[in-house]
Amino acid sequence: MTSASFNPIQIDRAAIQQSQSLSLKQGQVFHGTIKKLYPDQMAEIQIGNQKLFAKLETPLKAGDSHFFQVTSINPEAQLKVVTGPMQPSQTMAQQMTQLLDSMNLPKTAELQQILAHFIKNQLPISKDQLIQAENWLNNLPEGTLKNEAIQVIHRMIELKLPFTDEIFKGLLYGAKTTGIAEAIENFANVLSKENNNVSQQIKLNLLQQLQAISKPFAVETGGILLSKAVQTLLSSETSANNLQALNFLKEAEILPKNSTIPNWLSQSFQQITSKLLPNTEIQNSSAGQLVQTIAAANAADVQNMIAQVKEWLTNQQLLTSEQKSQLQQLITRFEALPKNAQTIELLAKQLHEQLIKSFSENAISRLFTQDENGDSAKNQLLSLMKYDATNNSQAIFSNILKVANDSADPFIQNAVTQADAQVLASIDSRAMEQALKTIFKSLGMSYEASLNSKGGDISEIAQSLKPQLISLLQDAQTSQPLKESADIILSRLNGMQLFSGESGPQHQLIMQVPLQFLGKHADATIQWNGRMKENGKIDANYARVLFYLNMEALQETVVDMQVQNRIITIHLYNDHPHLEILAEPLKQSLKTGLLEKDYQLSGLFIKKFENTKSQIINENVIQKNDSKFQNGVDIRI
């Protein structure tokens, strides 16, 4: 199966025609039959399943079919007859020839193909739209079928969308279920060769987002590398590894350049307390901000500050009970001392060292764990090493990984290998959720929504891929190859928005996800169809979710998941000959995982595609009773 594109579940053309009144625009041409004649040359005209009342420029006979052109819409629709009465004996080709002659258009194969489609589907189209549509068909990207393009044009007219290149390309690319990973990789290759037409800063920002997309676990790998380097420095052993770890952290700009093995901890403490925070509430502060607040406290504030520190430790979800106990002992010892600047600084330094030790351990052992504020152990560790690093943690961790990858030091290279292995071993559902969030954020899928709601950091939003692609395309200095590769990605991102929307109570969301990590490449398209609650949130009790996957080992795969009152039925389509055997050991974990989310698995049905090549994914393909599928193995639980 080559899953070139899909048709959205929610779009029922008959429902659209019934729910929307016919809306004509000046200049449009359509095929209609005169049903009734009224005085003053008014007529009732049948257009497909709908009726239109309009004023005719010349008297006609009831029952005849003509091609009409809209000459005016205000204050009433006025129609001009473009062709004479259509005889039942006339072929489609004869009708098209007559219409093209009347519109002074050439009889090209593309125009005839477009007209044949619109005559058959009883849709109005103007001369300008025909010319534009012909131009699109003559300049289709490689591998795109003309029928796909005509379906897109059909949709644009049906939904009254503007006839622009952006919308056409958005719908054309947005319907494809494969290729986004390849498009991003191609853009990265073209960008890497650009030295003169793109500023180095713009190039660096784009490459940073592309890395976040292609390596969504880079932040976790960077966090492990930071933790390993810190643990090496904390160890009592004196070896070449300590010096290599120190140099690595200095090169990654985590430690000051004047740091040495004996003083790196005090240098780190001075670095984060060089800009002391004013005495403030610390309940939701990072570990680094906690230390800064303690260091800035005076004797008069110490009682209130100690109470806040105790509460912070009690509520800290990223520390173990044993670690909390050790930290509480520090507080207890401090309470027995006189409260002055020296003892307060001593407490801040001891807490700083103990927190660094605890979070460096937990950043590895609890890799994908986050607290209720979305913080992780690696972020807490980073906050203890650099002042106010939490606002730019993703870039810092990515830079740590880059420095490590560029290093020729055997100790650092071994650490990278171990970090990759630990990330791979730790991947679970939470990790995949986090990776998808990273990809969506880096792509800029919610760019317009974020701007509209004025939520989030605008400067951070502007760094995502989509707004940077828009800027690149608007820049006159951008080379044509780079513009073309950027335009393909932007069209896909726009297409997701165009295909997502609502039709009455039904809502649809389309997301194309390039999965390129751990040495594997896969395209995933997620198509959700369901209802929204009154509060604007997804109704998780009833939905249909389709996953179009193109994976390195299993190749093309479609997963059709239907949810009815939290009871889930899954149909999986794939041509792998032994997939049912491979799936058998995973059934119970799937069932258990769904139960943890309060869902019940009704059954898992694995079937094969009958046609493995040149097949377009659409709603009929994924219907569970479709005759296009061969009989397969049904696993019912």
PDB file of N, CA and C in Angstrom, residues 6 10 104 131 153 192 221 245 373 440 452 466 485 507 539 551:
ATOM      1  N   PHE A   6      -5.421  11.099   2.073  1.00  0.00           N
ATOM      2  CA  PHE A   6      -6.639  10.624   2.705  1.00  0.00           C
ATOM      3  C   PHE A   6      -7.755  11.623   2.470  1.00  0.00           C
ATOM      4  N   GLN A  10     -14.865  13.725   8.350  1.00  0.00           N
ATOM      5  CA  GLN A  10     -16.023  14.544   8.652  1.00  0.00           C
ATOM      6  C   GLN A  10     -16.713  15.108   7.425  1.00  0.00           C
ATOM      7  N   ASN A 104     -14.618  31.060 -24.710  1.00  0.00           N
ATOM      8  CA  ASN A 104     -13.371  31.399 -25.408  1.00  0.00           C
ATOM      9  C   ASN A 104     -12.151  30.799 -24.707  1.00  0.00           C
ATOM     10  N   ILE A 131      -9.152  28.834 -15.362  1.00  0.00           N
ATOM     11  CA  ILE A 131      -7.797  29.155 -15.831  1.00  0.00           C
ATOM     12  C   ILE A 131      -6.777  28.886 -14.730  1.00  0.00           C
ATOM     13  N   ILE A 153      -9.350  21.159  -5.649  1.00  0.00           N
ATOM     14  CA  ILE A 153     -10.080  22.301  -6.239  1.00  0.00           C
ATOM     15  C   ILE A 153     -11.570  22.172  -5.953  1.00  0.00           C
ATOM     16  N   SER A 192      21.670  23.771   5.127  1.00  0.00           N
ATOM     17  CA  SER A 192      23.063  23.599   5.561  1.00  0.00           C
ATOM     18  C   SER A 192      24.058  24.078   4.508  1.00  0.00           C
ATOM     19  N   THR A 221      18.819  13.539  26.545  1.00  0.00           N
ATOM     20  CA  THR A 221      20.204  13.078  26.420  1.00  0.00           C
ATOM     21  C   THR A 221      21.160  14.114  26.999  1.00  0.00           C
ATOM     22  N   ALA A 245      35.530  15.918  32.501  1.00  0.00           N
ATOM     23  CA  ALA A 245      34.173  16.354  32.833  1.00  0.00           C
ATOM     24  C   ALA A 245      34.140  17.861  33.086  1.00  0.00           C
ATOM     25  N   ASN A 373       4.104  20.996  37.976  1.00  0.00           N
ATOM     26  CA  ASN A 373       4.407  22.256  37.288  1.00  0.00           C
ATOM     27  C   ASN A 373       5.132  22.041  35.963  1.00  0.00           C
ATOM     28  N   PHE A 440       5.528  19.078  18.221  1.00  0.00           N
ATOM     29  CA  PHE A 440       4.456  20.023  17.897  1.00  0.00           C
ATOM     30  C   PHE A 440       4.876  21.457  18.219  1.00  0.00           C
ATOM     31  N   ASN A 452      -3.202  34.598  18.718  1.00  0.00           N
ATOM     32  CA  ASN A 452      -4.578  35.075  18.889  1.00  0.00           C
ATOM     33  C   ASN A 452      -4.967  35.172  20.354  1.00  0.00           C
ATOM     34  N   LYS A 466       7.452  27.292  12.100  1.00  0.00           N
ATOM     35  CA  LYS A 466       6.501  27.900  11.166  1.00  0.00           C
ATOM     36  C   LYS A 466       6.723  29.393  10.962  1.00  0.00           C
ATOM     37  N   SER A 485      11.860  24.388  -0.828  1.00  0.00           N
ATOM     38  CA  SER A 485      11.839  23.363   0.220  1.00  0.00           C
ATOM     39  C   SER A 485      11.107  23.856   1.459  1.00  0.00           C
ATOM     40  N   HIS A 507     -16.199  17.552  15.053  1.00  0.00           N
ATOM     41  CA  HIS A 507     -14.933  18.243  14.926  1.00  0.00           C
ATOM     42  C   HIS A 507     -13.867  17.282  14.413  1.00  0.00           C
ATOM     43  N   ASP A 539     -14.416  15.618  23.846  1.00  0.00           N
ATOM     44  CA  ASP A 539     -15.178  14.583  24.537  1.00  0.00           C
ATOM     45  C   ASP A 539     -14.437  13.256  24.350  1.00  0.00           C
ATOM     46  N   MET A 551       6.401   3.190   8.672  1.00  0.00           N
ATOM     47  CA  MET A 551       7.516   2.880   9.554  1.00  0.00           C
ATOM     48  C   MET A 551       8.586   2.078   8.830  1.00  0.00           C
TER      49      MET A 551
END
